[in-house]
Amino acid sequence: MGPLAVSWPEDPERLAAIQRDLAAATPPPWWPPRGRPILVGGCFCCSPRGTEGRGDAGDEVWAAAVTIASDTGRRVAARVHRGHAGAPYVTGQLARREGVALEAAVRALPVQPDVLLVNATGRDHPRRAGLALHLGAVLDLPTVGVTHRPLLATGAWPADTAGATSPVVLEGEVVGAWMRTRATRRPLVVHAAWRTTPDVAVEVVRLATRVYRTPLPLREARQLARRARGRMSSAASSTSEASKPHERADPAKDR
């Protein structure tokens, strides 16, 4: 299955229909190739500081994407896209809010990854097609979701050792795994998404995780997006201060 004809519909009902189609699709499964390093991508989207509740359509957003070499952890490509949210956040419809911006950031990478980590769910979703899966279909790229907690699925935490995993299950289907990337730290949820199984998702996250709890590509994408947001916030603040009328000096303050 190639890229979708309609990538990110604004209409919630149309999005739900696309999600059901994606959940039923059977693209060829992907596995990390043996005997050579792979390029692992990561993407992350953030909203302005102080955004409350679900946010609004038109909110400014910053989406970053990076490509990392799995054997060295070296960043080989990075891009940041400044755009606007397509909708408020609604459970099961994150694609409407962040999809366009994330797609733009990943497509801008001069070196495309073999597989992409997305800060979103895959099969753990009301219609079994969260943003991680949807983005992979649009980009025609294998994807894995990584989140701090499940959306709907359940499962016990794994053993308190680095690399330990345990399944997360939704209505009898294993849709991902809890994965403890660092001993004594809270585990992450690793999601099967576009062309990936739970086992492949775990393997990719293992390849992409180094000294930090968060896989390196996602960590770097998050940092880049937040830095871009911070630079814009600082510039806006400076402009606001510069536009204020200068106050007359109060001699009493100089005593």
mmCIF file of C-alpha atoms in Angstrom:
data_model
loop_
_atom_site.group_PDB
_atom_site.id
_atom_site.type_symbol
_atom_site.label_atom_id
_atom_site.label_comp_id
_atom_site.label_asym_id
_atom_site.label_seq_id
_atom_site.Cartn_x
_atom_site.Cartn_y
_atom_site.Cartn_z
ATOM 1 C CA MET A 1 0.000 0.000 0.000
ATOM 2 C CA GLY A 2 1.457 3.370 -0.997
ATOM 3 C CA PRO A 3 0.822 6.821 0.436
ATOM 4 C CA LEU A 4 -2.823 7.665 1.064
ATOM 5 C CA ALA A 5 -4.670 9.758 -1.489
ATOM 6 C CA VAL A 6 -6.167 11.793 1.364
ATOM 7 C CA SER A 7 -3.478 12.108 4.004
ATOM 8 C CA TRP A 8 -4.932 14.077 6.890
ATOM 9 C CA PRO A 9 -8.668 14.769 6.545
ATOM 10 C CA GLU A 10 -10.101 17.614 8.586
ATOM 11 C CA ASP A 11 -13.427 15.838 9.001
ATOM 12 C CA PRO A 12 -13.494 13.477 12.032
ATOM 13 C CA GLU A 13 -15.784 10.985 10.290
ATOM 14 C CA ARG A 14 -13.513 10.816 7.263
ATOM 15 C CA LEU A 15 -10.515 10.301 9.546
ATOM 16 C CA ALA A 16 -12.309 7.463 11.334
ATOM 17 C CA ALA A 17 -13.029 5.800 7.988
ATOM 18 C CA ILE A 18 -9.370 6.063 6.964
ATOM 19 C CA GLN A 19 -8.295 4.648 10.314
ATOM 20 C CA ARG A 20 -10.561 1.636 9.865
ATOM 21 C CA ASP A 21 -9.147 1.083 6.375
ATOM 22 C CA LEU A 22 -5.588 1.330 7.694
ATOM 23 C CA ALA A 23 -6.322 -1.134 10.475
ATOM 24 C CA ALA A 24 -7.605 -3.643 7.922
ATOM 25 C CA ALA A 25 -4.694 -3.129 5.507
ATOM 26 C CA THR A 26 -2.057 -5.857 5.144
ATOM 27 C CA PRO A 27 1.154 -4.197 3.954
ATOM 28 C CA PRO A 28 4.277 -6.398 3.769
ATOM 29 C CA PRO A 29 5.834 -6.795 7.228
ATOM 30 C CA TRP A 30 9.198 -5.190 7.895
ATOM 31 C CA TRP A 31 12.095 -6.518 9.959
ATOM 32 C CA PRO A 32 15.444 -4.878 10.716
ATOM 33 C CA PRO A 33 17.958 -6.267 8.198
ATOM 34 C CA ARG A 34 20.558 -8.557 9.707
ATOM 35 C CA GLY A 35 24.257 -7.934 9.419
ATOM 36 C CA ARG A 36 24.226 -4.172 8.973
ATOM 37 C CA PRO A 37 23.335 -1.073 10.993
ATOM 38 C CA ILE A 38 20.063 0.661 10.261
ATOM 39 C CA LEU A 39 18.987 4.276 10.176
ATOM 40 C CA VAL A 40 16.374 4.975 12.841
ATOM 41 C CA GLY A 41 14.317 8.131 12.657
ATOM 42 C CA GLY A 42 12.384 9.925 15.340
ATOM 43 C CA CYS A 43 9.788 12.704 15.187
ATOM 44 C CA PHE A 44 8.146 14.883 17.814
ATOM 45 C CA CYS A 45 5.641 17.742 17.767
ATOM 46 C CA CYS A 46 5.111 20.379 20.469
ATOM 47 C CA SER A 47 2.674 23.243 21.009
ATOM 48 C CA PRO A 48 3.261 26.696 22.523
ATOM 49 C CA ARG A 49 4.051 26.835 26.220
ATOM 50 C CA GLY A 50 0.975 27.481 28.286
ATOM 51 C CA THR A 51 -1.423 25.806 25.850
ATOM 52 C CA GLU A 52 -4.306 24.635 28.019
ATOM 53 C CA GLY A 53 -6.676 21.728 27.638
ATOM 54 C CA ARG A 54 -7.083 20.327 24.146
ATOM 55 C CA GLY A 55 -5.639 23.325 22.322
ATOM 56 C CA ASP A 56 -7.236 24.775 19.201
ATOM 57 C CA ALA A 57 -7.067 24.404 15.451
ATOM 58 C CA GLY A 58 -4.498 26.866 14.171
ATOM 59 C CA ASP A 59 -2.241 26.662 17.236
ATOM 60 C CA GLU A 60 1.370 27.149 16.235
ATOM 61 C CA VAL A 61 3.298 23.866 16.414
ATOM 62 C CA TRP A 62 6.918 22.840 15.993
ATOM 63 C CA ALA A 63 7.670 19.408 14.559
ATOM 64 C CA ALA A 64 11.190 18.000 14.435
ATOM 65 C CA ALA A 65 12.566 14.871 12.796
ATOM 66 C CA VAL A 66 16.011 13.280 12.980
ATOM 67 C CA THR A 67 17.787 10.277 11.484
ATOM 68 C CA ILE A 68 20.295 8.399 13.657
ATOM 69 C CA ALA A 69 22.748 5.612 12.771
ATOM 70 C CA SER A 70 21.933 2.655 15.032
ATOM 71 C CA ASP A 71 25.536 1.488 15.436
ATOM 72 C CA THR A 72 27.115 4.791 16.470
ATOM 73 C CA GLY A 73 24.210 6.959 17.602
ATOM 74 C CA ARG A 74 25.479 9.646 15.230
ATOM 75 C CA ARG A 75 22.884 12.051 13.904
ATOM 76 C CA VAL A 76 22.985 12.011 10.107
ATOM 77 C CA ALA A 77 20.040 14.321 9.397
ATOM 78 C CA ALA A 78 17.689 16.688 11.215
ATOM 79 C CA ARG A 79 14.948 19.117 10.262
ATOM 80 C CA VAL A 80 12.413 21.310 12.104
ATOM 81 C CA HIS A 81 9.078 22.370 10.622
ATOM 82 C CA ARG A 82 7.041 25.251 12.008
ATOM 83 C CA GLY A 83 3.368 24.918 11.205
ATOM 84 C CA HIS A 84 -0.123 24.985 12.648
ATOM 85 C CA ALA A 85 -2.281 22.404 14.364
ATOM 86 C CA GLY A 86 -5.064 21.015 12.241
ATOM 87 C CA ALA A 87 -7.490 20.566 15.135
ATOM 88 C CA PRO A 88 -7.787 20.478 18.923
ATOM 89 C CA TYR A 89 -6.580 17.295 20.591
ATOM 90 C CA VAL A 90 -9.293 14.643 20.736
ATOM 91 C CA THR A 91 -8.625 11.109 21.931
ATOM 92 C CA GLY A 92 -8.139 8.863 18.920
ATOM 93 C CA GLN A 93 -7.762 11.849 16.567
ATOM 94 C CA LEU A 94 -4.219 13.072 17.244
ATOM 95 C CA ALA A 95 -3.601 12.661 13.507
ATOM 96 C CA ARG A 96 -5.825 15.670 12.824
ATOM 97 C CA ARG A 97 -3.766 17.862 15.140
ATOM 98 C CA GLU A 98 -0.164 16.813 14.395
ATOM 99 C CA GLY A 99 -0.171 14.737 11.211
ATOM 100 C CA VAL A 100 0.529 17.464 8.655
ATOM 101 C CA ALA A 101 3.387 18.997 10.657
ATOM 102 C CA LEU A 102 5.066 15.665 11.397
ATOM 103 C CA GLU A 103 4.815 14.568 7.775
ATOM 104 C CA ALA A 104 6.448 17.812 6.633
ATOM 105 C CA ALA A 105 9.328 17.436 9.093
ATOM 106 C CA VAL A 106 10.063 13.828 8.104
ATOM 107 C CA ARG A 107 9.797 14.472 4.366
ATOM 108 C CA ALA A 108 12.308 17.317 4.723
ATOM 109 C CA LEU A 109 15.024 14.976 6.038
ATOM 110 C CA PRO A 110 17.826 14.745 3.447
ATOM 111 C CA VAL A 111 18.584 11.219 4.683
ATOM 112 C CA GLN A 112 15.435 9.160 5.199
ATOM 113 C CA PRO A 113 15.408 6.509 7.945
ATOM 114 C CA ASP A 114 14.755 2.802 7.486
ATOM 115 C CA VAL A 115 12.200 2.937 10.304
ATOM 116 C CA LEU A 116 10.616 5.836 12.184
ATOM 117 C CA LEU A 117 9.842 6.222 15.907
ATOM 118 C CA VAL A 118 6.748 8.327 16.581
ATOM 119 C CA ASN A 119 5.533 9.803 19.866
ATOM 120 C CA ALA A 120 2.088 8.243 19.410
ATOM 121 C CA THR A 121 0.256 4.921 19.477
ATOM 122 C CA GLY A 122 -0.194 2.382 16.697
ATOM 123 C CA ARG A 123 -2.606 -0.531 17.181
ATOM 124 C CA ASP A 124 -3.466 0.630 20.708
ATOM 125 C CA HIS A 125 -6.297 2.814 19.465
ATOM 126 C CA PRO A 126 -10.122 2.766 19.291
ATOM 127 C CA ARG A 127 -9.936 1.865 15.593
ATOM 128 C CA ARG A 128 -6.508 0.143 15.753
ATOM 129 C CA ALA A 129 -4.792 2.892 13.753
ATOM 130 C CA GLY A 130 -3.197 5.606 15.845
ATOM 131 C CA LEU A 131 -0.996 8.410 14.565
ATOM 132 C CA ALA A 132 2.174 6.269 14.541
ATOM 133 C CA LEU A 133 0.519 3.816 12.154
ATOM 134 C CA HIS A 134 -1.207 6.509 10.067
ATOM 135 C CA LEU A 135 2.007 8.512 9.616
ATOM 136 C CA GLY A 136 3.855 5.420 8.431
ATOM 137 C CA ALA A 137 1.191 4.731 5.822
ATOM 138 C CA VAL A 138 1.283 8.305 4.538
ATOM 139 C CA LEU A 139 5.092 8.279 4.332
ATOM 140 C CA ASP A 140 5.269 4.679 3.090
ATOM 141 C CA LEU A 141 7.753 4.041 5.904
ATOM 142 C CA PRO A 142 7.813 1.399 8.682
ATOM 143 C CA THR A 143 6.936 2.975 12.030
ATOM 144 C CA VAL A 144 6.996 2.194 15.748
ATOM 145 C CA GLY A 145 5.086 4.121 18.404
ATOM 146 C CA VAL A 146 6.663 5.078 21.732
ATOM 147 C CA THR A 147 4.592 6.587 24.555
ATOM 148 C CA HIS A 148 4.719 6.966 28.322
ATOM 149 C CA ARG A 149 1.495 5.016 28.866
ATOM 150 C CA PRO A 150 -1.037 2.971 26.872
ATOM 151 C CA LEU A 151 -4.095 4.610 25.356
ATOM 152 C CA LEU A 152 -6.573 1.737 25.834
ATOM 153 C CA ALA A 153 -4.475 -1.423 26.200
ATOM 154 C CA THR A 154 -3.529 -2.948 29.535
ATOM 155 C CA GLY A 155 -0.704 -5.053 30.897
ATOM 156 C CA ALA A 156 1.505 -5.512 33.946
ATOM 157 C CA TRP A 157 4.877 -3.795 34.126
ATOM 158 C CA PRO A 158 7.953 -5.887 33.293
ATOM 159 C CA ALA A 159 10.772 -6.888 35.634
ATOM 160 C CA ASP A 160 12.902 -4.081 37.029
ATOM 161 C CA THR A 161 15.878 -4.766 34.757
ATOM 162 C CA ALA A 162 17.041 -2.958 31.630
ATOM 163 C CA GLY A 163 15.563 -4.511 28.496
ATOM 164 C CA ALA A 164 12.733 -6.333 30.282
ATOM 165 C CA THR A 165 9.392 -6.370 28.461
ATOM 166 C CA SER A 166 5.805 -7.457 29.048
ATOM 167 C CA PRO A 167 2.845 -7.430 26.640
ATOM 168 C CA VAL A 168 0.135 -4.799 26.439
ATOM 169 C CA VAL A 169 -3.173 -6.209 25.237
ATOM 170 C CA LEU A 170 -6.320 -4.689 23.758
ATOM 171 C CA GLU A 171 -9.399 -6.915 23.493
ATOM 172 C CA GLY A 172 -7.281 -10.053 23.441
ATOM 173 C CA GLU A 173 -4.751 -8.770 20.876
ATOM 174 C CA VAL A 174 -1.129 -8.006 21.793
ATOM 175 C CA VAL A 175 -0.638 -4.514 20.374
ATOM 176 C CA GLY A 176 2.688 -3.603 21.945
ATOM 177 C CA ALA A 177 4.829 -4.004 25.025
ATOM 178 C CA TRP A 178 5.909 -2.309 28.174
ATOM 179 C CA MET A 179 9.689 -1.964 27.864
ATOM 180 C CA ARG A 180 12.043 -0.952 30.639
ATOM 181 C CA THR A 181 14.852 0.770 28.803
ATOM 182 C CA ARG A 182 16.750 1.540 32.016
ATOM 183 C CA ALA A 183 16.781 -0.373 35.288
ATOM 184 C CA THR A 184 14.731 1.210 38.111
ATOM 185 C CA ARG A 185 13.141 3.727 35.708
ATOM 186 C CA ARG A 186 9.504 3.743 34.631
ATOM 187 C CA PRO A 187 9.025 1.616 31.487
ATOM 188 C CA LEU A 188 7.873 2.997 28.155
ATOM 189 C CA VAL A 189 5.126 1.584 25.955
ATOM 190 C CA VAL A 190 6.393 0.389 22.578
ATOM 191 C CA HIS A 191 3.678 0.098 19.921
ATOM 192 C CA ALA A 192 3.349 -1.997 16.788
ATOM 193 C CA ALA A 193 2.481 0.407 13.983
ATOM 194 C CA TRP A 194 2.876 0.510 10.185
ATOM 195 C CA ARG A 195 4.463 -2.733 8.910
ATOM 196 C CA THR A 196 5.796 -3.612 12.369
ATOM 197 C CA THR A 197 4.835 -6.207 14.983
ATOM 198 C CA PRO A 198 5.228 -5.851 18.753
ATOM 199 C CA ASP A 199 8.428 -7.933 18.614
ATOM 200 C CA VAL A 200 9.902 -5.793 15.844
ATOM 201 C CA ALA A 201 8.909 -2.639 17.724
ATOM 202 C CA VAL A 202 10.825 -3.844 20.784
ATOM 203 C CA GLU A 203 13.871 -4.712 18.663
ATOM 204 C CA VAL A 204 13.922 -1.278 17.015
ATOM 205 C CA VAL A 205 13.683 0.519 20.354
ATOM 206 C CA ARG A 206 16.537 -1.612 21.694
ATOM 207 C CA LEU A 207 18.674 -0.632 18.716
ATOM 208 C CA ALA A 208 17.833 3.053 19.199
ATOM 209 C CA THR A 209 18.269 3.283 22.974
ATOM 210 C CA ARG A 210 21.633 4.187 24.437
ATOM 211 C CA VAL A 211 22.253 5.883 27.812
ATOM 212 C CA TYR A 212 18.867 7.568 28.217
ATOM 213 C CA ARG A 213 15.408 6.223 29.021
ATOM 214 C CA THR A 214 13.976 7.641 25.783
ATOM 215 C CA PRO A 215 15.261 6.210 22.485
ATOM 216 C CA LEU A 216 17.880 8.567 21.064
ATOM 217 C CA PRO A 217 16.056 9.614 17.852
ATOM 218 C CA LEU A 218 12.926 10.591 19.786
ATOM 219 C CA ARG A 219 14.946 12.353 22.472
ATOM 220 C CA GLU A 220 16.826 14.439 19.918
ATOM 221 C CA ALA A 221 13.671 15.260 17.963
ATOM 222 C CA ARG A 222 11.969 16.386 21.167
ATOM 223 C CA GLN A 223 14.932 18.599 22.068
ATOM 224 C CA LEU A 224 15.031 20.170 18.601
ATOM 225 C CA ALA A 225 11.297 20.910 18.568
ATOM 226 C CA ARG A 226 11.380 22.467 22.032
ATOM 227 C CA ARG A 227 14.462 24.540 21.241
ATOM 228 C CA ALA A 228 12.775 25.884 18.118
ATOM 229 C CA ARG A 229 9.716 26.758 20.185
ATOM 230 C CA GLY A 230 11.935 28.445 22.768
ATOM 231 C CA ARG A 231 13.716 30.555 20.163
ATOM 232 C CA MET A 232 10.414 31.778 18.749
ATOM 233 C CA SER A 233 9.072 32.527 22.230
ATOM 234 C CA SER A 234 12.219 34.488 23.098
ATOM 235 C CA ALA A 235 12.056 36.441 19.845
ATOM 236 C CA ALA A 236 8.389 37.268 20.405
ATOM 237 C CA SER A 237 9.136 38.389 23.953
ATOM 238 C CA SER A 238 12.007 40.604 22.780
ATOM 239 C CA THR A 239 9.822 42.172 20.100
ATOM 240 C CA SER A 240 7.097 42.831 22.650
ATOM 241 C CA GLU A 241 9.530 44.518 25.035
ATOM 242 C CA ALA A 242 11.057 46.611 22.254
ATOM 243 C CA SER A 243 7.638 47.875 21.202
ATOM 244 C CA LYS A 244 6.804 49.238 24.664
ATOM 245 C CA PRO A 245 7.194 53.023 25.139
ATOM 246 C CA HIS A 246 10.299 53.950 27.129
ATOM 247 C CA GLU A 247 9.508 55.121 30.650
ATOM 248 C CA ARG A 248 11.024 58.323 31.981
ATOM 249 C CA ALA A 249 13.763 57.577 34.486
ATOM 250 C CA ASP A 250 12.838 58.073 38.134
ATOM 251 C CA PRO A 251 15.735 59.805 39.898
ATOM 252 C CA ALA A 252 14.668 58.277 43.193
ATOM 253 C CA LYS A 253 15.554 54.825 41.837
ATOM 254 C CA ASP A 254 19.168 55.920 41.315
ATOM 255 C CA ARG A 255 19.818 56.834 44.936
#
